[in-house]
XYZ file of N, CA and C in Angstrom:
210
model
N -18.112 69.862 27.427
C -18.434 71.257 27.224
C -17.152 72.007 26.860
N -17.197 72.699 25.742
C -16.043 73.454 25.270
C -16.071 74.887 25.773
N -14.919 75.479 25.794
C -14.803 76.901 26.100
C -15.364 77.681 24.912
N -16.057 78.806 25.137
C -16.653 79.577 24.033
C -15.641 80.008 22.962
N -14.413 80.293 23.371
C -13.398 80.685 22.390
C -13.075 79.508 21.471
N -12.986 78.308 22.033
C -12.740 77.124 21.205
C -13.891 76.873 20.245
N -15.127 77.042 20.721
C -16.285 76.890 19.837
C -16.214 77.877 18.676
N -15.848 79.124 18.976
C -15.734 80.159 17.940
C -14.657 79.782 16.922
N -13.516 79.317 17.385
C -12.425 78.939 16.489
C -12.836 77.762 15.615
N -13.506 76.782 16.203
C -13.966 75.628 15.428
C -15.002 76.042 14.386
N -15.850 76.993 14.733
C -16.915 77.417 13.842
C -16.395 78.303 12.714
N -15.507 79.267 13.027
C -15.091 80.253 12.030
C -13.619 80.170 11.649
N -12.807 79.536 12.489
C -11.375 79.500 12.246
C -10.633 80.644 12.898
N -11.368 81.542 13.554
C -10.767 82.713 14.195
C -11.326 82.876 15.598
N -10.499 83.320 16.543
C -11.011 83.543 17.896
C -11.930 84.762 17.963
N -12.685 84.853 19.032
C -13.598 85.981 19.251
C -12.794 87.270 19.264
N -13.307 88.293 18.620
C -12.657 89.593 18.621
C -11.650 89.785 17.507
N -11.319 88.731 16.785
C -10.408 88.850 15.651
C -11.253 88.761 14.390
N -11.328 89.854 13.640
C -12.182 89.827 12.445
C -11.608 88.910 11.361
N -12.483 88.257 10.648
C -12.056 87.419 9.536
C -11.562 88.322 8.411
N -10.487 87.945 7.750
C -10.021 88.770 6.628
C -11.020 88.725 5.473
N -11.082 89.824 4.722
C -11.984 89.882 3.574
C -11.430 89.025 2.447
N -12.200 88.067 2.022
C -11.794 87.156 0.958
C -11.983 87.849 -0.379
N -10.910 87.964 -1.165
C -10.949 88.608 -2.480
C -11.311 87.603 -3.564
N -10.794 86.382 -3.423
C -11.083 85.329 -4.399
C -9.904 84.398 -4.554
N -10.011 83.511 -5.539
C -8.923 82.585 -5.871
C -8.217 83.108 -7.114
N -6.883 83.104 -7.070
C -6.144 83.586 -8.229
C -6.115 82.530 -9.325
N -5.445 82.844 -10.413
C -5.380 81.950 -11.568
C -4.711 80.628 -11.294
N -3.997 80.530 -10.175
C -3.326 79.288 -9.807
C -3.995 78.593 -8.627
N -5.148 79.095 -8.202
C -5.899 78.464 -7.123
C -5.522 78.922 -5.721
N -4.710 79.968 -5.595
C -4.320 80.487 -4.280
C -5.388 81.422 -3.740
N -5.647 81.334 -2.438
C -6.610 82.215 -1.792
C -6.014 83.618 -1.671
N -6.779 84.623 -2.091
C -6.334 86.009 -2.040
C -7.290 86.784 -1.152
N -6.713 87.610 -0.269
C -7.493 88.426 0.646
C -7.270 89.900 0.335
N -8.225 90.735 0.692
C -8.103 92.174 0.473
C -6.823 92.674 1.108
N -6.084 93.489 0.358
C -4.818 94.026 0.839
C -3.604 93.263 0.354
N -3.789 92.036 -0.158
C -2.668 91.274 -0.696
C -2.178 91.926 -1.984
N -0.878 91.779 -2.259
C -0.321 92.276 -3.509
C -0.547 91.233 -4.595
N -1.064 91.705 -5.734
C -1.378 90.816 -6.845
C -0.859 91.405 -8.151
N -0.718 90.544 -9.140
C -0.478 90.959 -10.512
C -1.768 90.714 -11.278
N -2.171 91.696 -12.084
C -3.382 91.568 -12.880
C -2.995 91.577 -14.353
N -3.423 90.543 -15.063
C -3.168 90.422 -16.496
C -4.466 90.004 -17.161
N -4.969 90.869 -18.026
C -6.262 90.662 -18.675
C -7.323 90.489 -17.587
N -8.027 89.388 -17.563
C -9.080 89.160 -16.559
C -8.615 88.249 -15.433
N -7.329 87.927 -15.378
C -6.781 87.046 -14.348
C -5.934 87.837 -13.359
N -5.849 87.329 -12.133
C -4.937 87.916 -11.153
C -4.167 86.802 -10.469
N -2.958 87.167 -9.981
C -2.047 86.185 -9.383
C -1.461 86.765 -8.099
N -1.454 85.985 -7.042
C -0.927 86.404 -5.750
C 0.591 86.524 -5.848
N 1.100 87.727 -5.604
C 2.524 88.011 -5.792
C 3.410 87.139 -4.916
N 3.039 86.948 -3.645
C 3.922 86.235 -2.715
C 4.132 84.774 -3.065
N 3.290 84.200 -3.911
C 3.442 82.788 -4.270
C 4.246 82.594 -5.556
N 4.574 83.696 -6.230
C 5.276 83.610 -7.508
C 6.787 83.701 -7.323
N 7.515 82.936 -8.117
C 8.970 83.045 -8.128
C 9.341 84.302 -8.915
N 10.552 84.793 -8.717
C 11.012 86.015 -9.374
C 10.868 85.934 -10.893
N 11.194 84.790 -11.464
C 11.093 84.621 -12.915
C 9.646 84.766 -13.381
N 8.716 84.231 -12.607
C 7.295 84.336 -12.955
C 6.836 85.790 -12.900
N 7.299 86.514 -11.899
C 6.960 87.939 -11.788
C 7.478 88.711 -12.997
N 8.718 88.408 -13.389
C 9.309 89.096 -14.540
C 8.546 88.800 -15.824
N 8.118 87.551 -15.999
C 7.335 87.188 -17.183
C 6.017 87.952 -17.196
N 5.333 87.975 -16.059
C 4.058 88.700 -15.993
C 4.254 90.186 -16.299
N 5.304 90.782 -15.751
C 5.588 92.199 -16.010
C 5.890 92.427 -17.496
N 6.643 91.512 -18.109
C 6.967 91.620 -19.536
C 5.708 91.526 -20.388
N 4.747 90.703 -19.946
C 3.497 90.557 -20.675
C 2.524 91.707 -20.433
N 2.901 92.631 -19.521
C 2.076 93.820 -19.280
C 1.186 93.739 -18.056
N 1.450 92.801 -17.169
C 0.625 92.697 -15.947
C 0.883 93.918 -15.058
N -0.168 94.365 -14.387
C -0.071 95.482 -13.457
C 0.002 94.952 -12.033
N 0.844 95.560 -11.217
C 0.930 95.197 -9.814
C -0.054 96.060 -9.034
N -0.934 95.431 -8.249
C -1.985 96.131 -7.525
C -2.188 95.506 -6.145
N -3.009 96.153 -5.341
C -3.477 95.577 -4.067
C -4.864 95.007 -4.305
N -5.104 93.828 -3.768
C -6.415 93.184 -3.910
C -7.455 93.971 -3.139
């Protein structure tokens, strides 16, 4: 018999009372993005800022990507 908190964590990945983050989607590189994350948007694609190297950010900015919150 498991403790109810362990059952909750196994079922959802989060303990009781901790809300699951809102899933925004997968970026163009397959990274999971949640509401509130900083992203770059270029055309119909978006990219999670924290996973990009500085050079990648500069390229996206040069190509006209906008920095936004998911």
